[in-house]
JSON list of C-alpha atoms in Angstrom, two decimals:
[
{"chain": "A", "resi": 1, "resn": "GLY", "atom": "CA", "xyz": [-5.33, -28.78, -59.98]},
{"chain": "A", "resi": 2, "resn": "ALA", "atom": "CA", "xyz": [-7.93, -27.05, -57.89]},
{"chain": "A", "resi": 3, "resn": "VAL", "atom": "CA", "xyz": [-7.35, -23.41, -57.09]},
{"chain": "A", "resi": 4, "resn": "VAL", "atom": "CA", "xyz": [-7.88, -21.53, -53.87]},
{"chain": "A", "resi": 5, "resn": "SER", "atom": "CA", "xyz": [-7.72, -17.78, -54.09]},
{"chain": "A", "resi": 6, "resn": "GLN", "atom": "CA", "xyz": [-6.85, -15.73, -51.06]},
{"chain": "A", "resi": 7, "resn": "HIS", "atom": "CA", "xyz": [-7.28, -11.98, -50.96]},
{"chain": "A", "resi": 8, "resn": "PRO", "atom": "CA", "xyz": [-5.65, -9.65, -50.17]},
{"chain": "A", "resi": 9, "resn": "SER", "atom": "CA", "xyz": [-2.17, -11.10, -50.53]},
{"chain": "A", "resi": 10, "resn": "TRP", "atom": "CA", "xyz": [-0.81, -8.39, -48.29]},
{"chain": "A", "resi": 11, "resn": "VAL", "atom": "CA", "xyz": [-2.33, -5.64, -46.19]},
{"chain": "A", "resi": 12, "resn": "ILE", "atom": "CA", "xyz": [-1.01, -2.91, -43.94]},
{"chain": "A", "resi": 13, "resn": "CYS", "atom": "CA", "xyz": [-3.36, -1.36, -41.44]},
{"chain": "A", "resi": 14, "resn": "LYS", "atom": "CA", "xyz": [-3.35, 0.89, -38.41]},
{"chain": "A", "resi": 15, "resn": "SER", "atom": "CA", "xyz": [-3.68, -0.48, -34.91]},
{"chain": "A", "resi": 16, "resn": "GLY", "atom": "CA", "xyz": [-7.30, -0.69, -33.86]},
{"chain": "A", "resi": 17, "resn": "THR", "atom": "CA", "xyz": [-8.75, -1.27, -37.30]},
{"chain": "A", "resi": 18, "resn": "SER", "atom": "CA", "xyz": [-10.31, -4.46, -38.60]},
{"chain": "A", "resi": 19, "resn": "VAL", "atom": "CA", "xyz": [-9.09, -6.43, -41.58]},
{"chain": "A", "resi": 20, "resn": "LYS", "atom": "CA", "xyz": [-10.99, -9.00, -43.61]},
{"chain": "A", "resi": 21, "resn": "ILE", "atom": "CA", "xyz": [-9.26, -11.78, -45.51]},
{"chain": "A", "resi": 22, "resn": "GLU", "atom": "CA", "xyz": [-11.16, -13.83, -48.08]},
{"chain": "A", "resi": 23, "resn": "CYS", "atom": "CA", "xyz": [-10.57, -17.42, -49.08]},
{"chain": "A", "resi": 24, "resn": "ARG", "atom": "CA", "xyz": [-12.33, -18.68, -52.19]},
{"chain": "A", "resi": 25, "resn": "SER", "atom": "CA", "xyz": [-12.32, -22.07, -53.83]},
{"chain": "A", "resi": 26, "resn": "LEU", "atom": "CA", "xyz": [-12.48, -21.20, -57.51]},
{"chain": "A", "resi": 27, "resn": "ASP", "atom": "CA", "xyz": [-13.32, -24.46, -59.23]},
{"chain": "A", "resi": 28, "resn": "PHE", "atom": "CA", "xyz": [-14.67, -26.70, -56.50]},
{"chain": "A", "resi": 29, "resn": "GLN", "atom": "CA", "xyz": [-16.99, -26.56, -53.54]},
{"chain": "A", "resi": 30, "resn": "ALA", "atom": "CA", "xyz": [-15.63, -26.81, -50.05]},
{"chain": "A", "resi": 31, "resn": "THR", "atom": "CA", "xyz": [-17.67, -27.62, -46.99]},
{"chain": "A", "resi": 32, "resn": "THR", "atom": "CA", "xyz": [-14.63, -27.27, -44.80]},
{"chain": "A", "resi": 33, "resn": "MET", "atom": "CA", "xyz": [-11.92, -24.65, -44.84]},
{"chain": "A", "resi": 34, "resn": "PHE", "atom": "CA", "xyz": [-9.04, -24.21, -42.46]},
{"chain": "A", "resi": 35, "resn": "TRP", "atom": "CA", "xyz": [-7.36, -21.04, -41.29]},
{"chain": "A", "resi": 36, "resn": "TYR", "atom": "CA", "xyz": [-3.72, -21.04, -40.27]},
{"chain": "A", "resi": 37, "resn": "ARG", "atom": "CA", "xyz": [-1.32, -18.50, -38.92]},
{"chain": "A", "resi": 38, "resn": "GLN", "atom": "CA", "xyz": [2.39, -18.65, -39.62]},
{"chain": "A", "resi": 39, "resn": "PHE", "atom": "CA", "xyz": [5.19, -16.66, -38.04]},
{"chain": "A", "resi": 40, "resn": "PRO", "atom": "CA", "xyz": [8.52, -16.25, -39.87]},
{"chain": "A", "resi": 41, "resn": "LYS", "atom": "CA", "xyz": [10.46, -19.48, -40.19]},
{"chain": "A", "resi": 42, "resn": "GLN", "atom": "CA", "xyz": [7.86, -21.36, -38.19]},
{"chain": "A", "resi": 43, "resn": "SER", "atom": "CA", "xyz": [5.21, -23.90, -38.99]},
{"chain": "A", "resi": 44, "resn": "LEU", "atom": "CA", "xyz": [1.55, -23.36, -39.63]},
{"chain": "A", "resi": 45, "resn": "MET", "atom": "CA", "xyz": [-0.59, -23.07, -36.53]},
{"chain": "A", "resi": 46, "resn": "LEU", "atom": "CA", "xyz": [-4.16, -24.15, -37.02]},
{"chain": "A", "resi": 47, "resn": "MET", "atom": "CA", "xyz": [-6.45, -21.37, -35.83]},
{"chain": "A", "resi": 48, "resn": "ALA", "atom": "CA", "xyz": [-9.87, -22.68, -36.70]},
{"chain": "A", "resi": 49, "resn": "THR", "atom": "CA", "xyz": [-11.88, -25.04, -38.83]},
{"chain": "A", "resi": 50, "resn": "SER", "atom": "CA", "xyz": [-14.59, -23.34, -40.82]},
{"chain": "A", "resi": 51, "resn": "ASN", "atom": "CA", "xyz": [-17.67, -25.30, -41.82]},
{"chain": "A", "resi": 52, "resn": "GLU", "atom": "CA", "xyz": [-20.17, -23.97, -44.31]},
{"chain": "A", "resi": 53, "resn": "GLY", "atom": "CA", "xyz": [-23.39, -22.90, -42.68]},
{"chain": "A", "resi": 54, "resn": "SER", "atom": "CA", "xyz": [-22.25, -23.42, -39.10]},
{"chain": "A", "resi": 55, "resn": "LYS", "atom": "CA", "xyz": [-20.02, -21.85, -36.52]},
{"chain": "A", "resi": 56, "resn": "ALA", "atom": "CA", "xyz": [-16.29, -22.26, -36.82]},
{"chain": "A", "resi": 57, "resn": "THR", "atom": "CA", "xyz": [-14.41, -24.50, -34.45]},
{"chain": "A", "resi": 58, "resn": "TYR", "atom": "CA", "xyz": [-11.55, -22.62, -32.86]},
{"chain": "A", "resi": 59, "resn": "GLU", "atom": "CA", "xyz": [-8.36, -24.09, -31.55]},
{"chain": "A", "resi": 60, "resn": "GLN", "atom": "CA", "xyz": [-7.46, -23.65, -27.92]},
{"chain": "A", "resi": 61, "resn": "GLY", "atom": "CA", "xyz": [-5.98, -20.25, -27.25]},
{"chain": "A", "resi": 62, "resn": "VAL", "atom": "CA", "xyz": [-7.47, -18.60, -30.33]},
{"chain": "A", "resi": 63, "resn": "GLU", "atom": "CA", "xyz": [-9.85, -15.78, -29.45]},
{"chain": "A", "resi": 64, "resn": "LYS", "atom": "CA", "xyz": [-13.05, -16.25, -31.41]},
{"chain": "A", "resi": 65, "resn": "ASP", "atom": "CA", "xyz": [-14.08, -12.64, -30.84]},
{"chain": "A", "resi": 66, "resn": "LYS", "atom": "CA", "xyz": [-10.75, -11.48, -32.16]},
{"chain": "A", "resi": 67, "resn": "PHE", "atom": "CA", "xyz": [-10.65, -13.67, -35.24]},
{"chain": "A", "resi": 68, "resn": "LEU", "atom": "CA", "xyz": [-14.13, -13.80, -36.72]},
{"chain": "A", "resi": 69, "resn": "ILE", "atom": "CA", "xyz": [-14.70, -16.54, -39.26]},
{"chain": "A", "resi": 70, "resn": "ASN", "atom": "CA", "xyz": [-17.63, -16.71, -41.61]},
{"chain": "A", "resi": 71, "resn": "HIS", "atom": "CA", "xyz": [-18.26, -19.51, -44.09]},
{"chain": "A", "resi": 72, "resn": "ALA", "atom": "CA", "xyz": [-21.41, -18.34, -45.78]},
{"chain": "A", "resi": 73, "resn": "SER", "atom": "CA", "xyz": [-21.15, -20.38, -48.96]},
{"chain": "A", "resi": 74, "resn": "LEU", "atom": "CA", "xyz": [-19.49, -23.50, -50.29]},
{"chain": "A", "resi": 75, "resn": "THR", "atom": "CA", "xyz": [-16.84, -21.42, -52.02]},
{"chain": "A", "resi": 76, "resn": "LEU", "atom": "CA", "xyz": [-16.08, -18.61, -49.59]},
{"chain": "A", "resi": 77, "resn": "SER", "atom": "CA", "xyz": [-14.76, -18.29, -46.08]},
{"chain": "A", "resi": 78, "resn": "THR", "atom": "CA", "xyz": [-13.64, -15.04, -44.51]},
{"chain": "A", "resi": 79, "resn": "LEU", "atom": "CA", "xyz": [-11.38, -14.27, -41.58]},
{"chain": "A", "resi": 80, "resn": "THR", "atom": "CA", "xyz": [-11.77, -10.88, -39.95]},
{"chain": "A", "resi": 81, "resn": "VAL", "atom": "CA", "xyz": [-9.08, -9.73, -37.57]},
{"chain": "A", "resi": 82, "resn": "THR", "atom": "CA", "xyz": [-10.90, -7.29, -35.33]},
{"chain": "A", "resi": 83, "resn": "SER", "atom": "CA", "xyz": [-9.23, -4.35, -33.58]},
{"chain": "A", "resi": 84, "resn": "ALA", "atom": "CA", "xyz": [-5.88, -5.44, -34.93]},
{"chain": "A", "resi": 85, "resn": "HIS", "atom": "CA", "xyz": [-2.72, -4.84, -32.96]},
{"chain": "A", "resi": 86, "resn": "PRO", "atom": "CA", "xyz": [0.93, -5.16, -33.96]},
{"chain": "A", "resi": 87, "resn": "GLU", "atom": "CA", "xyz": [1.14, -8.62, -32.37]},
{"chain": "A", "resi": 88, "resn": "ASP", "atom": "CA", "xyz": [-1.49, -9.77, -34.89]},
{"chain": "A", "resi": 89, "resn": "SER", "atom": "CA", "xyz": [0.98, -9.14, -37.68]},
{"chain": "A", "resi": 90, "resn": "SER", "atom": "CA", "xyz": [1.53, -12.48, -39.34]},
{"chain": "A", "resi": 91, "resn": "PHE", "atom": "CA", "xyz": [1.06, -14.58, -42.45]},
{"chain": "A", "resi": 92, "resn": "TYR", "atom": "CA", "xyz": [-2.44, -16.03, -42.60]},
{"chain": "A", "resi": 93, "resn": "ILE", "atom": "CA", "xyz": [-3.13, -19.01, -44.87]},
{"chain": "A", "resi": 94, "resn": "CYS", "atom": "CA", "xyz": [-6.36, -20.75, -45.69]},
{"chain": "A", "resi": 95, "resn": "SER", "atom": "CA", "xyz": [-6.95, -24.18, -47.12]},
{"chain": "A", "resi": 96, "resn": "ALA", "atom": "CA", "xyz": [-10.00, -25.88, -48.49]},
{"chain": "A", "resi": 97, "resn": "MET", "atom": "CA", "xyz": [-11.21, -29.44, -48.49]},
{"chain": "A", "resi": 98, "resn": "PRO", "atom": "CA", "xyz": [-13.33, -30.43, -51.49]},
{"chain": "A", "resi": 99, "resn": "LEU", "atom": "CA", "xyz": [-16.94, -31.33, -50.93]},
{"chain": "A", "resi": 100, "resn": "GLY", "atom": "CA", "xyz": [-17.49, -34.96, -50.17]},
{"chain": "A", "resi": 101, "resn": "LEU", "atom": "CA", "xyz": [-14.20, -35.65, -48.46]},
{"chain": "A", "resi": 102, "resn": "ALA", "atom": "CA", "xyz": [-13.93, -36.02, -44.73]},
{"chain": "A", "resi": 103, "resn": "LEU", "atom": "CA", "xyz": [-11.10, -35.78, -42.29]},
{"chain": "A", "resi": 104, "resn": "GLY", "atom": "CA", "xyz": [-9.53, -39.07, -41.42]},
{"chain": "A", "resi": 105, "resn": "GLY", "atom": "CA", "xyz": [-10.99, -40.91, -44.34]},
{"chain": "A", "resi": 106, "resn": "ASP", "atom": "CA", "xyz": [-9.59, -41.54, -47.75]},
{"chain": "A", "resi": 107, "resn": "THR", "atom": "CA", "xyz": [-8.88, -37.89, -48.24]},
{"chain": "A", "resi": 108, "resn": "GLY", "atom": "CA", "xyz": [-6.97, -36.32, -51.00]},
{"chain": "A", "resi": 109, "resn": "GLU", "atom": "CA", "xyz": [-4.92, -33.22, -50.71]},
{"chain": "A", "resi": 110, "resn": "LEU", "atom": "CA", "xyz": [-5.91, -29.95, -49.20]},
{"chain": "A", "resi": 111, "resn": "PHE", "atom": "CA", "xyz": [-5.71, -26.96, -51.49]},
{"chain": "A", "resi": 112, "resn": "PHE", "atom": "CA", "xyz": [-4.04, -23.88, -50.09]},
{"chain": "A", "resi": 113, "resn": "GLY", "atom": "CA", "xyz": [-4.35, -20.22, -50.82]},
{"chain": "A", "resi": 114, "resn": "GLU", "atom": "CA", "xyz": [-1.21, -18.18, -51.39]},
{"chain": "A", "resi": 115, "resn": "GLY", "atom": "CA", "xyz": [-1.49, -16.56, -48.00]},
{"chain": "A", "resi": 116, "resn": "SER", "atom": "CA", "xyz": [-2.14, -13.05, -46.75]},
{"chain": "A", "resi": 117, "resn": "ARG", "atom": "CA", "xyz": [0.57, -11.07, -45.03]},
{"chain": "A", "resi": 118, "resn": "LEU", "atom": "CA", "xyz": [-0.87, -8.72, -42.42]},
{"chain": "A", "resi": 119, "resn": "THR", "atom": "CA", "xyz": [1.20, -5.89, -40.99]},
{"chain": "A", "resi": 120, "resn": "VAL", "atom": "CA", "xyz": [-0.35, -3.85, -38.23]},
{"chain": "A", "resi": 121, "resn": "LEU", "atom": "CA", "xyz": [1.35, -0.54, -37.54]},
{"chain": "B", "resi": 1, "resn": "SER", "atom": "CA", "xyz": [-0.63, -27.73, -30.59]},
{"chain": "B", "resi": 2, "resn": "GLN", "atom": "CA", "xyz": [1.23, -29.01, -33.62]},
{"chain": "B", "resi": 3, "resn": "GLN", "atom": "CA", "xyz": [1.02, -32.69, -34.35]},
{"chain": "B", "resi": 4, "resn": "GLY", "atom": "CA", "xyz": [4.36, -33.54, -35.80]},
{"chain": "B", "resi": 5, "resn": "GLU", "atom": "CA", "xyz": [7.94, -32.61, -35.49]},
{"chain": "B", "resi": 6, "resn": "GLU", "atom": "CA", "xyz": [10.34, -32.65, -38.37]},
{"chain": "B", "resi": 7, "resn": "ASP", "atom": "CA", "xyz": [14.07, -33.04, -38.22]},
{"chain": "B", "resi": 8, "resn": "PRO", "atom": "CA", "xyz": [16.34, -31.61, -39.16]},
{"chain": "B", "resi": 9, "resn": "GLN", "atom": "CA", "xyz": [14.93, -28.12, -38.81]},
{"chain": "B", "resi": 10, "resn": "ALA", "atom": "CA", "xyz": [17.31, -26.93, -41.49]},
{"chain": "B", "resi": 11, "resn": "LEU", "atom": "CA", "xyz": [19.23, -28.82, -44.13]},
{"chain": "B", "resi": 12, "resn": "SER", "atom": "CA", "xyz": [21.75, -27.47, -46.62]},
{"chain": "B", "resi": 13, "resn": "ILE", "atom": "CA", "xyz": [23.07, -29.67, -49.43]},
{"chain": "B", "resi": 14, "resn": "GLN", "atom": "CA", "xyz": [24.68, -29.42, -52.83]},
{"chain": "B", "resi": 15, "resn": "GLU", "atom": "CA", "xyz": [22.75, -29.89, -56.04]},
{"chain": "B", "resi": 16, "resn": "GLY", "atom": "CA", "xyz": [22.63, -33.52, -57.01]},
{"chain": "B", "resi": 17, "resn": "GLU", "atom": "CA", "xyz": [22.75, -34.83, -53.47]},
{"chain": "B", "resi": 18, "resn": "ASN", "atom": "CA", "xyz": [19.84, -36.54, -51.76]},
{"chain": "B", "resi": 19, "resn": "ALA", "atom": "CA", "xyz": [17.89, -34.85, -49.00]},
{"chain": "B", "resi": 20, "resn": "THR", "atom": "CA", "xyz": [16.18, -36.78, -46.22]},
{"chain": "B", "resi": 21, "resn": "MET", "atom": "CA", "xyz": [13.70, -35.22, -43.84]},
{"chain": "B", "resi": 22, "resn": "ASN", "atom": "CA", "xyz": [11.97, -36.95, -40.97]},
{"chain": "B", "resi": 23, "resn": "CYS", "atom": "CA", "xyz": [8.66, -36.37, -39.27]},
{"chain": "B", "resi": 24, "resn": "SER", "atom": "CA", "xyz": [7.24, -37.75, -36.05]},
{"chain": "B", "resi": 25, "resn": "TYR", "atom": "CA", "xyz": [3.67, -37.60, -34.88]},
{"chain": "B", "resi": 26, "resn": "LYS", "atom": "CA", "xyz": [1.90, -38.34, -31.64]},
{"chain": "B", "resi": 27, "resn": "THR", "atom": "CA", "xyz": [-1.50, -39.85, -32.27]},
{"chain": "B", "resi": 28, "resn": "SER", "atom": "CA", "xyz": [-2.87, -42.67, -34.38]},
{"chain": "B", "resi": 29, "resn": "ILE", "atom": "CA", "xyz": [-3.44, -41.66, -37.97]},
{"chain": "B", "resi": 30, "resn": "ASN", "atom": "CA", "xyz": [-5.19, -42.80, -41.09]},
{"chain": "B", "resi": 31, "resn": "ASN", "atom": "CA", "xyz": [-3.04, -40.85, -43.48]},
{"chain": "B", "resi": 32, "resn": "LEU", "atom": "CA", "xyz": [-0.08, -38.54, -43.53]},
{"chain": "B", "resi": 33, "resn": "GLN", "atom": "CA", "xyz": [0.75, -35.92, -46.13]},
{"chain": "B", "resi": 34, "resn": "TRP", "atom": "CA", "xyz": [3.85, -34.00, -47.08]},
{"chain": "B", "resi": 35, "resn": "TYR", "atom": "CA", "xyz": [3.70, -30.43, -48.33]},
{"chain": "B", "resi": 36, "resn": "ARG", "atom": "CA", "xyz": [6.17, -27.95, -49.72]},
{"chain": "B", "resi": 37, "resn": "GLN", "atom": "CA", "xyz": [6.19, -24.20, -49.13]},
{"chain": "B", "resi": 38, "resn": "ASN", "atom": "CA", "xyz": [8.27, -21.70, -51.02]},
{"chain": "B", "resi": 39, "resn": "SER", "atom": "CA", "xyz": [9.15, -18.65, -48.97]},
{"chain": "B", "resi": 40, "resn": "GLY", "atom": "CA", "xyz": [6.16, -16.43, -48.39]},
{"chain": "B", "resi": 41, "resn": "ARG", "atom": "CA", "xyz": [3.82, -18.60, -50.42]},
{"chain": "B", "resi": 42, "resn": "GLY", "atom": "CA", "xyz": [1.07, -21.10, -49.87]},
{"chain": "B", "resi": 43, "resn": "LEU", "atom": "CA", "xyz": [1.58, -24.82, -49.52]},
{"chain": "B", "resi": 44, "resn": "VAL", "atom": "CA", "xyz": [1.69, -27.33, -52.31]},
{"chain": "B", "resi": 45, "resn": "HIS", "atom": "CA", "xyz": [0.74, -30.94, -51.77]},
{"chain": "B", "resi": 46, "resn": "LEU", "atom": "CA", "xyz": [3.51, -33.41, -52.56]},
{"chain": "B", "resi": 47, "resn": "ILE", "atom": "CA", "xyz": [2.35, -36.85, -51.56]},
{"chain": "B", "resi": 48, "resn": "LEU", "atom": "CA", "xyz": [-0.08, -38.71, -49.31]},
{"chain": "B", "resi": 49, "resn": "ILE", "atom": "CA", "xyz": [0.71, -42.01, -47.67]},
{"chain": "B", "resi": 50, "resn": "ARG", "atom": "CA", "xyz": [-1.95, -44.12, -46.04]},
{"chain": "B", "resi": 51, "resn": "SER", "atom": "CA", "xyz": [-1.53, -45.88, -42.74]},
{"chain": "B", "resi": 52, "resn": "ASN", "atom": "CA", "xyz": [-1.50, -49.30, -44.43]},
{"chain": "B", "resi": 53, "resn": "GLU", "atom": "CA", "xyz": [1.31, -48.27, -46.75]},
{"chain": "B", "resi": 54, "resn": "ARG", "atom": "CA", "xyz": [4.97, -48.42, -45.85]},
{"chain": "B", "resi": 55, "resn": "GLU", "atom": "CA", "xyz": [6.53, -46.69, -48.82]},
{"chain": "B", "resi": 56, "resn": "LYS", "atom": "CA", "xyz": [5.41, -44.57, -51.71]},
{"chain": "B", "resi": 57, "resn": "HIS", "atom": "CA", "xyz": [7.17, -43.01, -54.67]},
{"chain": "B", "resi": 58, "resn": "SER", "atom": "CA", "xyz": [6.38, -40.01, -56.82]},
{"chain": "B", "resi": 59, "resn": "GLY", "atom": "CA", "xyz": [9.05, -38.92, -59.28]},
{"chain": "B", "resi": 60, "resn": "ARG", "atom": "CA", "xyz": [12.13, -37.97, -57.25]},
{"chain": "B", "resi": 61, "resn": "LEU", "atom": "CA", "xyz": [10.20, -38.24, -54.00]},
{"chain": "B", "resi": 62, "resn": "ARG", "atom": "CA", "xyz": [10.14, -41.28, -51.76]},
{"chain": "B", "resi": 63, "resn": "VAL", "atom": "CA", "xyz": [8.07, -41.33, -48.60]},
{"chain": "B", "resi": 64, "resn": "THR", "atom": "CA", "xyz": [8.13, -43.97, -45.91]},
{"chain": "B", "resi": 65, "resn": "LEU", "atom": "CA", "xyz": [5.79, -44.48, -42.99]},
{"chain": "B", "resi": 66, "resn": "ASP", "atom": "CA", "xyz": [6.43, -46.44, -39.82]},
{"chain": "B", "resi": 67, "resn": "THR", "atom": "CA", "xyz": [3.26, -46.48, -37.78]},
{"chain": "B", "resi": 68, "resn": "SER", "atom": "CA", "xyz": [4.90, -48.44, -34.96]},
{"chain": "B", "resi": 69, "resn": "LYS", "atom": "CA", "xyz": [7.37, -45.61, -34.47]},
{"chain": "B", "resi": 70, "resn": "LYS", "atom": "CA", "xyz": [4.89, -42.93, -35.48]},
{"chain": "B", "resi": 71, "resn": "SER", "atom": "CA", "xyz": [7.34, -41.52, -37.97]},
{"chain": "B", "resi": 72, "resn": "SER", "atom": "CA", "xyz": [7.64, -40.74, -41.65]},
{"chain": "B", "resi": 73, "resn": "SER", "atom": "CA", "xyz": [10.49, -39.72, -43.89]},
{"chain": "B", "resi": 74, "resn": "LEU", "atom": "CA", "xyz": [10.68, -37.80, -47.13]},
{"chain": "B", "resi": 75, "resn": "LEU", "atom": "CA", "xyz": [13.59, -38.42, -49.46]},
{"chain": "B", "resi": 76, "resn": "ILE", "atom": "CA", "xyz": [14.29, -36.14, -52.39]},
{"chain": "B", "resi": 77, "resn": "THR", "atom": "CA", "xyz": [16.77, -37.70, -54.77]},
{"chain": "B", "resi": 78, "resn": "ALA", "atom": "CA", "xyz": [19.10, -35.84, -57.12]},
{"chain": "B", "resi": 79, "resn": "SER", "atom": "CA", "xyz": [18.15, -32.51, -55.58]},
{"chain": "B", "resi": 80, "resn": "ARG", "atom": "CA", "xyz": [17.98, -29.32, -57.60]},
{"chain": "B", "resi": 81, "resn": "ALA", "atom": "CA", "xyz": [18.30, -25.69, -56.61]},
{"chain": "B", "resi": 82, "resn": "ALA", "atom": "CA", "xyz": [14.57, -25.36, -57.34]},
{"chain": "B", "resi": 83, "resn": "ASP", "atom": "CA", "xyz": [13.87, -27.81, -54.51]},
{"chain": "B", "resi": 84, "resn": "THR", "atom": "CA", "xyz": [14.88, -25.11, -52.02]},
{"chain": "B", "resi": 85, "resn": "ALA", "atom": "CA", "xyz": [11.81, -24.66, -49.81]},
{"chain": "B", "resi": 86, "resn": "SER", "atom": "CA", "xyz": [10.33, -25.65, -46.48]},
{"chain": "B", "resi": 87, "resn": "TYR", "atom": "CA", "xyz": [8.83, -29.11, -46.23]},
{"chain": "B", "resi": 88, "resn": "PHE", "atom": "CA", "xyz": [6.09, -30.02, -43.78]},
{"chain": "B", "resi": 89, "resn": "CYS", "atom": "CA", "xyz": [4.35, -33.19, -42.81]},
{"chain": "B", "resi": 90, "resn": "ALA", "atom": "CA", "xyz": [0.73, -33.07, -41.77]},
{"chain": "B", "resi": 91, "resn": "THR", "atom": "CA", "xyz": [-1.53, -35.63, -40.21]},
{"chain": "B", "resi": 92, "resn": "VAL", "atom": "CA", "xyz": [-4.60, -35.75, -42.38]},
{"chain": "B", "resi": 93, "resn": "ASP", "atom": "CA", "xyz": [-6.92, -36.67, -39.55]},
{"chain": "B", "resi": 94, "resn": "ASP", "atom": "CA", "xyz": [-6.70, -33.19, -38.03]},
{"chain": "B", "resi": 95, "resn": "MET", "atom": "CA", "xyz": [-4.58, -31.31, -40.59]},
{"chain": "B", "resi": 96, "resn": "ARG", "atom": "CA", "xyz": [-2.00, -30.19, -38.10]},
{"chain": "B", "resi": 97, "resn": "PHE", "atom": "CA", "xyz": [1.46, -29.48, -39.39]},
{"chain": "B", "resi": 98, "resn": "GLY", "atom": "CA", "xyz": [4.88, -30.30, -38.09]},
{"chain": "B", "resi": 99, "resn": "ALA", "atom": "CA", "xyz": [7.59, -27.73, -37.49]},
{"chain": "B", "resi": 100, "resn": "GLY", "atom": "CA", "xyz": [9.01, -28.20, -40.98]},
{"chain": "B", "resi": 101, "resn": "THR", "atom": "CA", "xyz": [12.44, -28.60, -42.49]},
{"chain": "B", "resi": 102, "resn": "ARG", "atom": "CA", "xyz": [13.99, -25.70, -44.37]},
{"chain": "B", "resi": 103, "resn": "LEU", "atom": "CA", "xyz": [15.91, -27.20, -47.24]},
{"chain": "B", "resi": 104, "resn": "THR", "atom": "CA", "xyz": [18.53, -25.23, -49.12]},
{"chain": "B", "resi": 105, "resn": "VAL", "atom": "CA", "xyz": [20.02, -26.75, -52.25]},
{"chain": "B", "resi": 106, "resn": "LYS", "atom": "CA", "xyz": [23.12, -24.97, -53.40]},
{"chain": "B", "resi": 107, "resn": "PRO", "atom": "CA", "xyz": [23.79, -24.87, -57.15]}
]
């Protein structure tokens, strides 16, 4: 199956620093990638939808200046947590939708990265 | 906000038993998917069911969809300890996930 690589898999940083998480589709192109946040024993909360070459669409309540998303190519999207604070500590997961598929249509599966665990001290 | 809600939130069974998880959603959908997540890992796609389908099988998995009740169920037959994981439904139209069911299969 298709592979999505997420890096780093875990990161510890000091409060006030910025952290960048990368999401790469390794063997397919993705016009759309999704970023999720997951707290322990809870579901995935959609943070934003990232579209290649355009601005990300953020969900209500997600600070776009806090969580910067860049989708510069068809195989890479990045999430930067700026001026991180302990409450930003979480598990961040990306997923990618292969080129040519659209939401709501005859879509196949989404392909997920393995997640990135962020701990802010 | 999350689209669906699964019940039960947690389920513990013995190996060999069947496990049934339910999911409800709020809006009209074209498709619904079920995913599995091992602790601390990414999600793995299990099965997709389209809105014009009522039941679908894949190995030991059986998924049903009732669009009139806006609900879906996932049945895992003859469960194994390796099936221990969290299971989520997601509405494909907006890729929002339900709360999930944490399944524990005891050997």
